[in-house]
Amino acid sequence: MATIDASIAPARPARRTDWLGRSAIFCYLAIAAGQLLFVAFILLYYYPPTLTGNFAAWDNKPIIKGFVAGDTAGNIFFAVHVLLAAVITFGGLVQLVPAIRNRWPALHRWNGRLYMLCALALALGGLWMTWGRGTWLNHIGAIGITLDAVLIVGFAALAWKAARQRRFADHRRWAIRLFAVASAVWFMRVGYMAWGLATGGAGIGKAMDGPFDIFLAFANSLLPLAIAEIYLRAGAHGTPLARQATAALLGVSGLVILAGSAGAWMMMWGPYI
Ligand code: HEM
């Protein structure tokens, strides 16, 4: 536990018993549990058919546009996308653990470069699949994920630049923002499941065009980003009350993530592997 504390706990001198630091660790562990389930699903569902060329098997579960006979470019983009999805999701979790960064700084640097390359490839490849290949259900969803891609590219550039210039406090802030938006597609799935469990699916349209769909199309990146921003600010110069309120926010977020991740495994991922 204490080893995680140093990186995800606030930038201010570490107070290890502080509620904000504890909640940040709890929230990280909830995210890690949910993202490891996502990685397991990708490794078990997408890797075997993709690595053996059996692309038609992608469509054994409902997706918008997976394998299309004759569309070599589109199929290759999809293949690369799902292969990199597991790398970036696992790599992001590793990158946030300070024990790894402190003990093996070279691993942190190389994993960081790999993470940023994957982020760029997923964002740019995803943009092409959305607009070039026409993989979308409605325009709101397509615009929402486009915003996410723009944020990923922008934050990756700023995190990389700050690291190159050895501005490590800035690097940490941009890297946390990058992690928030690069996790958006995972968060969307978890968000749908948590909302579904809580409300039975209120506001979800048949063509994913209901009020909740529209909200989540943008909230999948902007909500984690806002929470990350509140956390960064409370950690850097928050009053004791602000730190406690932020600790409560992170605690609730962690619980929602755990519920949504369990739901995603039971409904979206587990049944297909
Ligand atoms: C950066 C992190 C990302 C990860 C980890 C990721 C992961 C995935 C995964 C696992 C799939 C397979 C579909 C499924 O089983 O649900 C997928 C499909 C797809 N992704 Fe991404 N993705 C990311 C970013 C993006 C971005 C930024 C865009 C768009 C700008 C995008 C566009 C797409 C599209 C269009 C599909 C095909 C969807 C379908 O046919 O149903 N992805 N992605």
PDB file of C-alpha atoms and ligand atoms in Angstrom:
ATOM      1  CA  MET A   1       0.000   0.000   0.000  1.00  0.00           C
ATOM      2  CA  ALA A   2       2.567   2.532   1.116  1.00  0.00           C
ATOM      3  CA  THR A   3       4.485   1.976  -2.101  1.00  0.00           C
ATOM      4  CA  ILE A   4       1.598   3.226  -4.219  1.00  0.00           C
ATOM      5  CA  ASP A   5       1.115   6.228  -1.990  1.00  0.00           C
ATOM      6  CA  ALA A   6       4.013   8.369  -3.175  1.00  0.00           C
ATOM      7  CA  SER A   7       2.899   8.765  -6.784  1.00  0.00           C
ATOM      8  CA  ILE A   8      -0.837   8.987  -6.620  1.00  0.00           C
ATOM      9  CA  ALA A   9      -0.983  10.800  -3.311  1.00  0.00           C
ATOM     10  CA  PRO A  10      -0.963  14.614  -3.454  1.00  0.00           C
ATOM     11  CA  ALA A  11       2.138  16.517  -4.542  1.00  0.00           C
ATOM     12  CA  ARG A  12       2.309  18.242  -1.148  1.00  0.00           C
ATOM     13  CA  PRO A  13       4.689  16.660   1.406  1.00  0.00           C
ATOM     14  CA  ALA A  14       3.323  13.159   1.855  1.00  0.00           C
ATOM     15  CA  ARG A  15       1.075  12.673   4.852  1.00  0.00           C
ATOM     16  CA  ARG A  16       0.599   8.975   4.727  1.00  0.00           C
ATOM     17  CA  THR A  17      -2.268   8.832   7.169  1.00  0.00           C
ATOM     18  CA  ASP A  18      -4.134  11.583   5.315  1.00  0.00           C
ATOM     19  CA  TRP A  19      -7.619  10.604   4.082  1.00  0.00           C
ATOM     20  CA  LEU A  20      -6.969  12.088   0.672  1.00  0.00           C
ATOM     21  CA  GLY A  21      -3.951   9.837   0.164  1.00  0.00           C
ATOM     22  CA  ARG A  22      -5.858   6.792   1.415  1.00  0.00           C
ATOM     23  CA  SER A  23      -8.825   7.486  -0.826  1.00  0.00           C
ATOM     24  CA  ALA A  24      -6.518   7.998  -3.799  1.00  0.00           C
ATOM     25  CA  ILE A  25      -5.009   4.564  -3.151  1.00  0.00           C
ATOM     26  CA  PHE A  26      -8.469   2.999  -2.808  1.00  0.00           C
ATOM     27  CA  CYS A  27      -9.601   4.654  -6.045  1.00  0.00           C
ATOM     28  CA  TYR A  28      -6.440   3.485  -7.833  1.00  0.00           C
ATOM     29  CA  LEU A  29      -6.982  -0.089  -6.618  1.00  0.00           C
ATOM     30  CA  ALA A  30     -10.619  -0.002  -7.794  1.00  0.00           C
ATOM     31  CA  ILE A  31      -9.486   1.294 -11.210  1.00  0.00           C
ATOM     32  CA  ALA A  32      -6.755  -1.359 -11.330  1.00  0.00           C
ATOM     33  CA  ALA A  33      -9.240  -4.154 -10.561  1.00  0.00           C
ATOM     34  CA  GLY A  34     -11.642  -2.943 -13.261  1.00  0.00           C
ATOM     35  CA  GLN A  35      -8.945  -2.357 -15.853  1.00  0.00           C
ATOM     36  CA  LEU A  36      -7.322  -5.736 -15.204  1.00  0.00           C
ATOM     37  CA  LEU A  37     -10.696  -7.354 -15.941  1.00  0.00           C
ATOM     38  CA  PHE A  38     -10.792  -5.358 -19.211  1.00  0.00           C
ATOM     39  CA  VAL A  39      -7.250  -6.509 -20.056  1.00  0.00           C
ATOM     40  CA  ALA A  40      -8.193 -10.125 -19.281  1.00  0.00           C
ATOM     41  CA  PHE A  41     -11.184  -9.845 -21.606  1.00  0.00           C
ATOM     42  CA  ILE A  42      -9.076  -8.371 -24.440  1.00  0.00           C
ATOM     43  CA  LEU A  43      -6.357 -11.028 -24.007  1.00  0.00           C
ATOM     44  CA  LEU A  44      -8.839 -13.900 -23.928  1.00  0.00           C
ATOM     45  CA  TYR A  45     -11.403 -12.681 -26.465  1.00  0.00           C
ATOM     46  CA  TYR A  46      -9.439 -10.660 -29.041  1.00  0.00           C
ATOM     47  CA  TYR A  47      -5.825 -11.871 -28.910  1.00  0.00           C
ATOM     48  CA  PRO A  48      -6.219 -15.522 -29.985  1.00  0.00           C
ATOM     49  CA  PRO A  49      -8.301 -14.866 -33.163  1.00  0.00           C
ATOM     50  CA  THR A  50      -6.336 -11.720 -34.052  1.00  0.00           C
ATOM     51  CA  LEU A  51      -2.928 -13.407 -33.745  1.00  0.00           C
ATOM     52  CA  THR A  52      -4.097 -16.446 -35.721  1.00  0.00           C
ATOM     53  CA  GLY A  53      -5.829 -14.422 -38.452  1.00  0.00           C
ATOM     54  CA  ASN A  54      -9.330 -15.640 -37.593  1.00  0.00           C
ATOM     55  CA  PHE A  55     -10.708 -12.088 -37.756  1.00  0.00           C
ATOM     56  CA  ALA A  56     -14.313 -13.208 -38.285  1.00  0.00           C
ATOM     57  CA  ALA A  57     -14.371 -14.349 -34.634  1.00  0.00           C
ATOM     58  CA  TRP A  58     -14.329 -10.677 -33.513  1.00  0.00           C
ATOM     59  CA  ASP A  59     -18.028 -10.581 -34.371  1.00  0.00           C
ATOM     60  CA  ASN A  60     -18.985 -13.365 -31.941  1.00  0.00           C
ATOM     61  CA  LYS A  61     -20.128 -10.573 -29.653  1.00  0.00           C
ATOM     62  CA  PRO A  62     -22.078  -7.446 -30.575  1.00  0.00           C
ATOM     63  CA  ILE A  63     -19.822  -4.708 -31.966  1.00  0.00           C
ATOM     64  CA  ILE A  64     -20.557  -2.002 -34.515  1.00  0.00           C
ATOM     65  CA  LYS A  65     -18.092  -2.923 -37.257  1.00  0.00           C
ATOM     66  CA  GLY A  66     -15.469  -5.590 -36.631  1.00  0.00           C
ATOM     67  CA  PHE A  67     -14.520  -7.957 -39.451  1.00  0.00           C
ATOM     68  CA  VAL A  68     -15.618  -6.905 -42.953  1.00  0.00           C
ATOM     69  CA  ALA A  69     -14.721  -9.305 -45.790  1.00  0.00           C
ATOM     70  CA  GLY A  70     -12.539  -7.546 -48.372  1.00  0.00           C
ATOM     71  CA  ASP A  71     -11.831  -4.497 -46.174  1.00  0.00           C
ATOM     72  CA  THR A  72      -8.152  -5.269 -45.581  1.00  0.00           C
ATOM     73  CA  ALA A  73      -7.208  -1.806 -44.289  1.00  0.00           C
ATOM     74  CA  GLY A  74     -10.189  -1.613 -41.941  1.00  0.00           C
ATOM     75  CA  ASN A  75      -9.551  -5.105 -40.587  1.00  0.00           C
ATOM     76  CA  ILE A  76      -5.874  -4.345 -39.987  1.00  0.00           C
ATOM     77  CA  PHE A  77      -6.729  -1.098 -38.193  1.00  0.00           C
ATOM     78  CA  PHE A  78      -9.164  -3.009 -35.988  1.00  0.00           C
ATOM     79  CA  ALA A  79      -6.588  -5.739 -35.299  1.00  0.00           C
ATOM     80  CA  VAL A  80      -3.892  -3.252 -34.286  1.00  0.00           C
ATOM     81  CA  HIS A  81      -6.426  -1.341 -32.193  1.00  0.00           C
ATOM     82  CA  VAL A  82      -7.475  -4.308 -30.051  1.00  0.00           C
ATOM     83  CA  LEU A  83      -3.887  -5.568 -29.682  1.00  0.00           C
ATOM     84  CA  LEU A  84      -2.714  -2.162 -28.432  1.00  0.00           C
ATOM     85  CA  ALA A  85      -5.785  -1.772 -26.195  1.00  0.00           C
ATOM     86  CA  ALA A  86      -4.431  -4.402 -23.773  1.00  0.00           C
ATOM     87  CA  VAL A  87      -0.912  -2.907 -23.853  1.00  0.00           C
ATOM     88  CA  ILE A  88      -2.026   0.625 -23.009  1.00  0.00           C
ATOM     89  CA  THR A  89      -4.487  -0.457 -20.318  1.00  0.00           C
ATOM     90  CA  PHE A  90      -1.930  -2.605 -18.516  1.00  0.00           C
ATOM     91  CA  GLY A  91       0.901  -0.132 -19.137  1.00  0.00           C
ATOM     92  CA  GLY A  92      -1.056   2.754 -17.598  1.00  0.00           C
ATOM     93  CA  LEU A  93      -1.579   0.853 -14.363  1.00  0.00           C
ATOM     94  CA  VAL A  94       2.129  -0.006 -14.131  1.00  0.00           C
ATOM     95  CA  GLN A  95       3.095   3.593 -14.859  1.00  0.00           C
ATOM     96  CA  LEU A  96       1.242   4.946 -11.814  1.00  0.00           C
ATOM     97  CA  VAL A  97       3.013   2.750  -9.247  1.00  0.00           C
ATOM     98  CA  PRO A  98       5.904   4.724  -7.708  1.00  0.00           C
ATOM     99  CA  ALA A  99       7.723   1.669  -6.353  1.00  0.00           C
ATOM    100  CA  ILE A 100       8.268   0.607  -9.954  1.00  0.00           C
ATOM    101  CA  ARG A 101       9.235   4.098 -11.041  1.00  0.00           C
ATOM    102  CA  ASN A 102      11.655   4.591  -8.155  1.00  0.00           C
ATOM    103  CA  ARG A 103      13.242   1.173  -8.340  1.00  0.00           C
ATOM    104  CA  TRP A 104      13.421   0.863 -12.110  1.00  0.00           C
ATOM    105  CA  PRO A 105      13.445   4.362 -13.640  1.00  0.00           C
ATOM    106  CA  ALA A 106      14.476   2.993 -17.042  1.00  0.00           C
ATOM    107  CA  LEU A 107      11.382   0.769 -17.057  1.00  0.00           C
ATOM    108  CA  HIS A 108       9.260   3.820 -16.225  1.00  0.00           C
ATOM    109  CA  ARG A 109      10.794   5.766 -19.122  1.00  0.00           C
ATOM    110  CA  TRP A 110      10.399   2.971 -21.673  1.00  0.00           C
ATOM    111  CA  ASN A 111       6.940   2.024 -20.500  1.00  0.00           C
ATOM    112  CA  GLY A 112       6.056   5.722 -20.637  1.00  0.00           C
ATOM    113  CA  ARG A 113       7.236   5.992 -24.253  1.00  0.00           C
ATOM    114  CA  LEU A 114       5.316   2.834 -25.145  1.00  0.00           C
ATOM    115  CA  TYR A 115       2.218   4.187 -23.377  1.00  0.00           C
ATOM    116  CA  MET A 116       2.350   7.444 -25.310  1.00  0.00           C
ATOM    117  CA  LEU A 117       2.919   5.695 -28.644  1.00  0.00           C
ATOM    118  CA  CYS A 118      -0.046   3.399 -27.935  1.00  0.00           C
ATOM    119  CA  ALA A 119      -2.140   6.424 -26.929  1.00  0.00           C
ATOM    120  CA  LEU A 120      -1.350   8.149 -30.231  1.00  0.00           C
ATOM    121  CA  ALA A 121      -1.936   4.999 -32.306  1.00  0.00           C
ATOM    122  CA  LEU A 122      -5.253   4.245 -30.564  1.00  0.00           C
ATOM    123  CA  ALA A 123      -6.469   7.838 -30.818  1.00  0.00           C
ATOM    124  CA  LEU A 124      -5.480   8.348 -34.477  1.00  0.00           C
ATOM    125  CA  GLY A 125      -6.448   4.800 -35.528  1.00  0.00           C
ATOM    126  CA  GLY A 126      -9.703   5.153 -33.586  1.00  0.00           C
ATOM    127  CA  LEU A 127     -10.442   8.436 -35.372  1.00  0.00           C
ATOM    128  CA  TRP A 128      -9.939   6.709 -38.716  1.00  0.00           C
ATOM    129  CA  MET A 129     -12.159   3.795 -37.725  1.00  0.00           C
ATOM    130  CA  THR A 130     -14.843   6.227 -36.578  1.00  0.00           C
ATOM    131  CA  TRP A 131     -14.871   8.688 -39.481  1.00  0.00           C
ATOM    132  CA  GLY A 132     -12.934   6.879 -42.234  1.00  0.00           C
ATOM    133  CA  ARG A 133     -14.456   3.418 -41.814  1.00  0.00           C
ATOM    134  CA  GLY A 134     -17.764   4.782 -40.594  1.00  0.00           C
ATOM    135  CA  THR A 135     -17.936   2.923 -37.259  1.00  0.00           C
ATOM    136  CA  TRP A 136     -20.553   4.843 -35.337  1.00  0.00           C
ATOM    137  CA  LEU A 137     -24.128   4.473 -34.149  1.00  0.00           C
ATOM    138  CA  ASN A 138     -24.957   8.165 -33.982  1.00  0.00           C
ATOM    139  CA  HIS A 139     -23.209  11.485 -34.414  1.00  0.00           C
ATOM    140  CA  ILE A 140     -23.223  12.420 -30.727  1.00  0.00           C
ATOM    141  CA  GLY A 141     -21.295   9.273 -29.818  1.00  0.00           C
ATOM    142  CA  ALA A 142     -18.860   9.835 -32.687  1.00  0.00           C
ATOM    143  CA  ILE A 143     -18.259  13.452 -31.639  1.00  0.00           C
ATOM    144  CA  GLY A 144     -17.829  12.433 -27.981  1.00  0.00           C
ATOM    145  CA  ILE A 145     -15.124   9.867 -28.785  1.00  0.00           C
ATOM    146  CA  THR A 146     -13.493  12.359 -31.157  1.00  0.00           C
ATOM    147  CA  LEU A 147     -13.191  14.822 -28.283  1.00  0.00           C
ATOM    148  CA  ASP A 148     -11.528  12.044 -26.278  1.00  0.00           C
ATOM    149  CA  ALA A 149      -9.024  11.397 -29.087  1.00  0.00           C
ATOM    150  CA  VAL A 150      -8.157  15.123 -29.251  1.00  0.00           C
ATOM    151  CA  LEU A 151      -7.622  15.243 -25.469  1.00  0.00           C
ATOM    152  CA  ILE A 152      -5.441  12.106 -25.585  1.00  0.00           C
ATOM    153  CA  VAL A 153      -3.174  13.549 -28.273  1.00  0.00           C
ATOM    154  CA  GLY A 154      -2.954  16.948 -26.550  1.00  0.00           C
ATOM    155  CA  PHE A 155      -2.224  15.578 -23.067  1.00  0.00           C
ATOM    156  CA  ALA A 156       0.284  13.026 -24.398  1.00  0.00           C
ATOM    157  CA  ALA A 157       2.202  15.863 -26.102  1.00  0.00           C
ATOM    158  CA  LEU A 158       2.179  17.994 -22.933  1.00  0.00           C
ATOM    159  CA  ALA A 159       3.189  15.092 -20.643  1.00  0.00           C
ATOM    160  CA  TRP A 160       6.014  14.146 -22.996  1.00  0.00           C
ATOM    161  CA  LYS A 161       7.242  17.737 -23.329  1.00  0.00           C
ATOM    162  CA  ALA A 162       7.269  18.273 -19.557  1.00  0.00           C
ATOM    163  CA  ALA A 163       9.246  15.039 -19.046  1.00  0.00           C
ATOM    164  CA  ARG A 164      11.778  16.044 -21.733  1.00  0.00           C
ATOM    165  CA  GLN A 165      12.240  19.396 -20.018  1.00  0.00           C
ATOM    166  CA  ARG A 166      12.540  17.672 -16.638  1.00  0.00           C
ATOM    167  CA  ARG A 167       9.583  19.611 -15.232  1.00  0.00           C
ATOM    168  CA  PHE A 168       8.492  16.578 -13.224  1.00  0.00           C
ATOM    169  CA  ALA A 169       5.651  18.175 -11.223  1.00  0.00           C
ATOM    170  CA  ASP A 170       4.069  19.304 -14.515  1.00  0.00           C
ATOM    171  CA  HIS A 171       4.804  15.927 -16.075  1.00  0.00           C
ATOM    172  CA  ARG A 172       2.954  14.179 -13.237  1.00  0.00           C
ATOM    173  CA  ARG A 173      -0.089  16.437 -13.658  1.00  0.00           C
ATOM    174  CA  TRP A 174      -0.274  15.969 -17.462  1.00  0.00           C
ATOM    175  CA  ALA A 175       0.347  12.239 -17.126  1.00  0.00           C
ATOM    176  CA  ILE A 176      -2.547  11.867 -14.653  1.00  0.00           C
ATOM    177  CA  ARG A 177      -4.801  13.856 -17.022  1.00  0.00           C
ATOM    178  CA  LEU A 178      -3.651  11.641 -19.895  1.00  0.00           C
ATOM    179  CA  PHE A 179      -4.424   8.521 -17.868  1.00  0.00           C
ATOM    180  CA  ALA A 180      -7.932   9.875 -17.133  1.00  0.00           C
ATOM    181  CA  VAL A 181      -8.809  10.473 -20.793  1.00  0.00           C
ATOM    182  CA  ALA A 182      -6.969   7.405 -22.144  1.00  0.00           C
ATOM    183  CA  SER A 183      -9.152   5.348 -19.765  1.00  0.00           C
ATOM    184  CA  ALA A 184     -12.342   6.878 -21.194  1.00  0.00           C
ATOM    185  CA  VAL A 185     -13.401   3.906 -23.341  1.00  0.00           C
ATOM    186  CA  TRP A 186     -13.054   1.626 -20.312  1.00  0.00           C
ATOM    187  CA  PHE A 187     -14.837   4.168 -18.135  1.00  0.00           C
ATOM    188  CA  MET A 188     -17.713   4.312 -20.644  1.00  0.00           C
ATOM    189  CA  ARG A 189     -18.336   0.583 -20.290  1.00  0.00           C
ATOM    190  CA  VAL A 190     -18.067   0.752 -16.492  1.00  0.00           C
ATOM    191  CA  GLY A 191     -20.298   3.847 -16.457  1.00  0.00           C
ATOM    192  CA  TYR A 192     -23.023   2.113 -18.448  1.00  0.00           C
ATOM    193  CA  MET A 193     -22.969  -0.854 -16.115  1.00  0.00           C
ATOM    194  CA  ALA A 194     -22.959   1.189 -12.887  1.00  0.00           C
ATOM    195  CA  TRP A 195     -25.829   3.312 -14.212  1.00  0.00           C
ATOM    196  CA  GLY A 196     -27.711   0.239 -15.378  1.00  0.00           C
ATOM    197  CA  LEU A 197     -27.363  -1.394 -11.957  1.00  0.00           C
ATOM    198  CA  ALA A 198     -28.508   1.773 -10.170  1.00  0.00           C
ATOM    199  CA  THR A 199     -31.428   2.780 -12.417  1.00  0.00           C
ATOM    200  CA  GLY A 200     -32.265  -0.250 -14.539  1.00  0.00           C
ATOM    201  CA  GLY A 201     -31.073   1.635 -17.618  1.00  0.00           C
ATOM    202  CA  ALA A 202     -33.015   4.914 -17.375  1.00  0.00           C
ATOM    203  CA  GLY A 203     -32.239   7.296 -20.247  1.00  0.00           C
ATOM    204  CA  ILE A 204     -30.478   4.697 -22.402  1.00  0.00           C
ATOM    205  CA  GLY A 205     -31.898   4.760 -25.943  1.00  0.00           C
ATOM    206  CA  LYS A 206     -32.365   1.790 -28.280  1.00  0.00           C
ATOM    207  CA  ALA A 207     -29.797   3.277 -30.696  1.00  0.00           C
ATOM    208  CA  MET A 208     -27.727   4.617 -27.777  1.00  0.00           C
ATOM    209  CA  ASP A 209     -29.275   8.016 -28.376  1.00  0.00           C
ATOM    210  CA  GLY A 210     -31.081   8.592 -25.057  1.00  0.00           C
ATOM    211  CA  PRO A 211     -30.248  11.386 -22.582  1.00  0.00           C
ATOM    212  CA  PHE A 212     -27.881   9.164 -20.621  1.00  0.00           C
ATOM    213  CA  ASP A 213     -26.097   8.065 -23.823  1.00  0.00           C
ATOM    214  CA  ILE A 214     -25.588  11.698 -24.785  1.00  0.00           C
ATOM    215  CA  PHE A 215     -24.325  12.524 -21.299  1.00  0.00           C
ATOM    216  CA  LEU A 216     -21.902   9.576 -21.218  1.00  0.00           C
ATOM    217  CA  ALA A 217     -20.651  10.241 -24.756  1.00  0.00           C
ATOM    218  CA  PHE A 218     -18.875  13.293 -23.317  1.00  0.00           C
ATOM    219  CA  ALA A 219     -18.695  12.345 -19.630  1.00  0.00           C
ATOM    220  CA  ASN A 220     -16.595   9.259 -20.437  1.00  0.00           C
ATOM    221  CA  SER A 221     -13.578  11.543 -20.750  1.00  0.00           C
ATOM    222  CA  LEU A 222     -14.705  14.798 -19.095  1.00  0.00           C
ATOM    223  CA  LEU A 223     -15.937  13.264 -15.810  1.00  0.00           C
ATOM    224  CA  PRO A 224     -12.717  11.349 -14.978  1.00  0.00           C
ATOM    225  CA  LEU A 225     -10.776  14.397 -16.099  1.00  0.00           C
ATOM    226  CA  ALA A 226     -12.783  16.691 -13.789  1.00  0.00           C
ATOM    227  CA  ILE A 227     -12.289  14.315 -10.838  1.00  0.00           C
ATOM    228  CA  ALA A 228      -8.550  14.098 -11.597  1.00  0.00           C
ATOM    229  CA  GLU A 229      -8.394  17.898 -11.713  1.00  0.00           C
ATOM    230  CA  ILE A 230     -10.224  18.304  -8.387  1.00  0.00           C
ATOM    231  CA  TYR A 231      -7.850  15.763  -6.870  1.00  0.00           C
ATOM    232  CA  LEU A 232      -4.738  17.496  -8.232  1.00  0.00           C
ATOM    233  CA  ARG A 233      -5.913  20.873  -6.941  1.00  0.00           C
ATOM    234  CA  ALA A 234      -6.984  19.594  -3.515  1.00  0.00           C
ATOM    235  CA  GLY A 235      -3.655  17.805  -3.182  1.00  0.00           C
ATOM    236  CA  ALA A 236      -1.589  20.845  -4.174  1.00  0.00           C
ATOM    237  CA  HIS A 237      -3.311  23.645  -2.238  1.00  0.00           C
ATOM    238  CA  GLY A 238      -6.648  22.460  -0.851  1.00  0.00           C
ATOM    239  CA  THR A 239      -7.968  23.504   2.560  1.00  0.00           C
ATOM    240  CA  PRO A 240      -8.481  20.637   5.043  1.00  0.00           C
ATOM    241  CA  LEU A 241     -12.211  20.687   4.191  1.00  0.00           C
ATOM    242  CA  ALA A 242     -11.509  20.554   0.448  1.00  0.00           C
ATOM    243  CA  ARG A 243      -9.141  17.643   0.983  1.00  0.00           C
ATOM    244  CA  GLN A 244     -11.746  15.760   2.986  1.00  0.00           C
ATOM    245  CA  ALA A 245     -14.470  16.445   0.423  1.00  0.00           C
ATOM    246  CA  THR A 246     -12.144  15.255  -2.329  1.00  0.00           C
ATOM    247  CA  ALA A 247     -11.310  12.143  -0.305  1.00  0.00           C
ATOM    248  CA  ALA A 248     -15.056  11.406  -0.071  1.00  0.00           C
ATOM    249  CA  LEU A 249     -15.436  11.983  -3.825  1.00  0.00           C
ATOM    250  CA  LEU A 250     -12.622   9.535  -4.578  1.00  0.00           C
ATOM    251  CA  GLY A 251     -14.080   6.997  -2.152  1.00  0.00           C
ATOM    252  CA  VAL A 252     -17.508   7.139  -3.820  1.00  0.00           C
ATOM    253  CA  SER A 253     -15.885   7.034  -7.273  1.00  0.00           C
ATOM    254  CA  GLY A 254     -13.979   3.902  -6.262  1.00  0.00           C
ATOM    255  CA  LEU A 255     -17.179   2.196  -5.096  1.00  0.00           C
ATOM    256  CA  VAL A 256     -18.997   3.118  -8.332  1.00  0.00           C
ATOM    257  CA  ILE A 257     -16.046   1.800 -10.339  1.00  0.00           C
ATOM    258  CA  LEU A 258     -16.047  -1.499  -8.424  1.00  0.00           C
ATOM    259  CA  ALA A 259     -19.782  -1.972  -9.002  1.00  0.00           C
ATOM    260  CA  GLY A 260     -19.550  -0.979 -12.675  1.00  0.00           C
ATOM    261  CA  SER A 261     -16.527  -3.201 -13.276  1.00  0.00           C
ATOM    262  CA  ALA A 262     -18.245  -6.212 -11.722  1.00  0.00           C
ATOM    263  CA  GLY A 263     -21.274  -5.498 -13.917  1.00  0.00           C
ATOM    264  CA  ALA A 264     -19.099  -5.124 -17.035  1.00  0.00           C
ATOM    265  CA  TRP A 265     -17.453  -8.462 -16.342  1.00  0.00           C
ATOM    266  CA  MET A 266     -20.761 -10.228 -15.777  1.00  0.00           C
ATOM    267  CA  MET A 267     -22.639  -8.677 -18.715  1.00  0.00           C
ATOM    268  CA  MET A 268     -20.120  -7.448 -21.310  1.00  0.00           C
ATOM    269  CA  TRP A 269     -16.921  -9.430 -21.030  1.00  0.00           C
ATOM    270  CA  GLY A 270     -17.227 -12.684 -19.063  1.00  0.00           C
ATOM    271  CA  PRO A 271     -20.033 -14.256 -21.135  1.00  0.00           C
ATOM    272  CA  TYR A 272     -17.914 -14.050 -24.330  1.00  0.00           C
ATOM    273  CA  ILE A 273     -14.728 -15.737 -23.184  1.00  0.00           C
TER     274      ILE A 273
HETATM  275  C1  HEM B   1      -7.007   4.906 -25.805  1.00  0.00           C
HETATM  276  C2  HEM B   1      -7.623   3.870 -25.336  1.00  0.00           C
HETATM  277  C3  HEM B   1      -8.536   2.955 -26.115  1.00  0.00           C
HETATM  278  C4  HEM B   1      -8.752   1.654 -25.811  1.00  0.00           C
HETATM  279  C5  HEM B   1      -8.151   0.900 -24.631  1.00  0.00           C
HETATM  280  C6  HEM B   1      -9.674   1.124 -26.784  1.00  0.00           C
HETATM  281  C7  HEM B   1     -10.156  -0.172 -26.772  1.00  0.00           C
HETATM  282  C8  HEM B   1     -11.006  -0.717 -27.714  1.00  0.00           C
HETATM  283  C9  HEM B   1     -11.517  -2.077 -27.724  1.00  0.00           C
HETATM  284  C10 HEM B   1     -11.198  -3.149 -26.687  1.00  0.00           C
HETATM  285  C11 HEM B   1     -12.303  -2.215 -28.800  1.00  0.00           C
HETATM  286  C12 HEM B   1     -13.082  -3.474 -29.228  1.00  0.00           C
HETATM  287  C13 HEM B   1     -14.567  -3.248 -29.053  1.00  0.00           C
HETATM  288  C14 HEM B   1     -15.147  -3.949 -27.855  1.00  0.00           C
HETATM  289  O1  HEM B   1     -14.923  -5.149 -27.658  1.00  0.00           O
HETATM  290  O2  HEM B   1     -15.893  -3.307 -27.085  1.00  0.00           O
HETATM  291  C15 HEM B   1     -12.317  -0.946 -29.483  1.00  0.00           C
HETATM  292  C16 HEM B   1     -13.026  -0.685 -30.627  1.00  0.00           C
HETATM  293  C17 HEM B   1     -13.104   0.544 -31.235  1.00  0.00           C
HETATM  294  N1  HEM B   1     -12.487   1.711 -30.836  1.00  0.00           N
HETATM  295 FE1  HEM B   1     -11.239   1.900 -29.284  1.00  0.00          FE
HETATM  296  N2  HEM B   1      -9.998   2.105 -27.668  1.00  0.00           N
HETATM  297  C18 HEM B   1      -9.348   3.260 -27.299  1.00  0.00           C
HETATM  298  C19 HEM B   1      -9.441   4.491 -27.898  1.00  0.00           C
HETATM  299  C20 HEM B   1     -10.263   4.790 -28.964  1.00  0.00           C
HETATM  300  C21 HEM B   1     -10.464   6.095 -29.509  1.00  0.00           C
HETATM  301  C22 HEM B   1      -9.836   7.375 -28.981  1.00  0.00           C
HETATM  302  C23 HEM B   1     -11.341   5.967 -30.549  1.00  0.00           C
HETATM  303  C24 HEM B   1     -11.926   6.994 -31.474  1.00  0.00           C
HETATM  304  C25 HEM B   1     -11.467   8.183 -31.701  1.00  0.00           C
HETATM  305  C26 HEM B   1     -11.673   4.568 -30.651  1.00  0.00           C
HETATM  306  C27 HEM B   1     -12.506   4.028 -31.599  1.00  0.00           C
HETATM  307  C28 HEM B   1     -12.882   2.713 -31.682  1.00  0.00           C
HETATM  308  C29 HEM B   1     -13.789   2.181 -32.675  1.00  0.00           C
HETATM  309  C30 HEM B   1     -14.465   2.963 -33.790  1.00  0.00           C
HETATM  310  C31 HEM B   1     -13.927   0.814 -32.411  1.00  0.00           C
HETATM  311  C32 HEM B   1     -14.797  -0.203 -33.140  1.00  0.00           C
HETATM  312  C33 HEM B   1     -16.098  -0.296 -32.336  1.00  0.00           C
HETATM  313  C34 HEM B   1     -17.079  -1.318 -32.851  1.00  0.00           C
HETATM  314  O3  HEM B   1     -16.952  -1.802 -33.954  1.00  0.00           O
HETATM  315  O4  HEM B   1     -18.050  -1.614 -32.084  1.00  0.00           O
HETATM  316  N3  HEM B   1     -11.003   3.884 -29.677  1.00  0.00           N
HETATM  317  N4  HEM B   1     -11.529  -0.060 -28.802  1.00  0.00           N
END
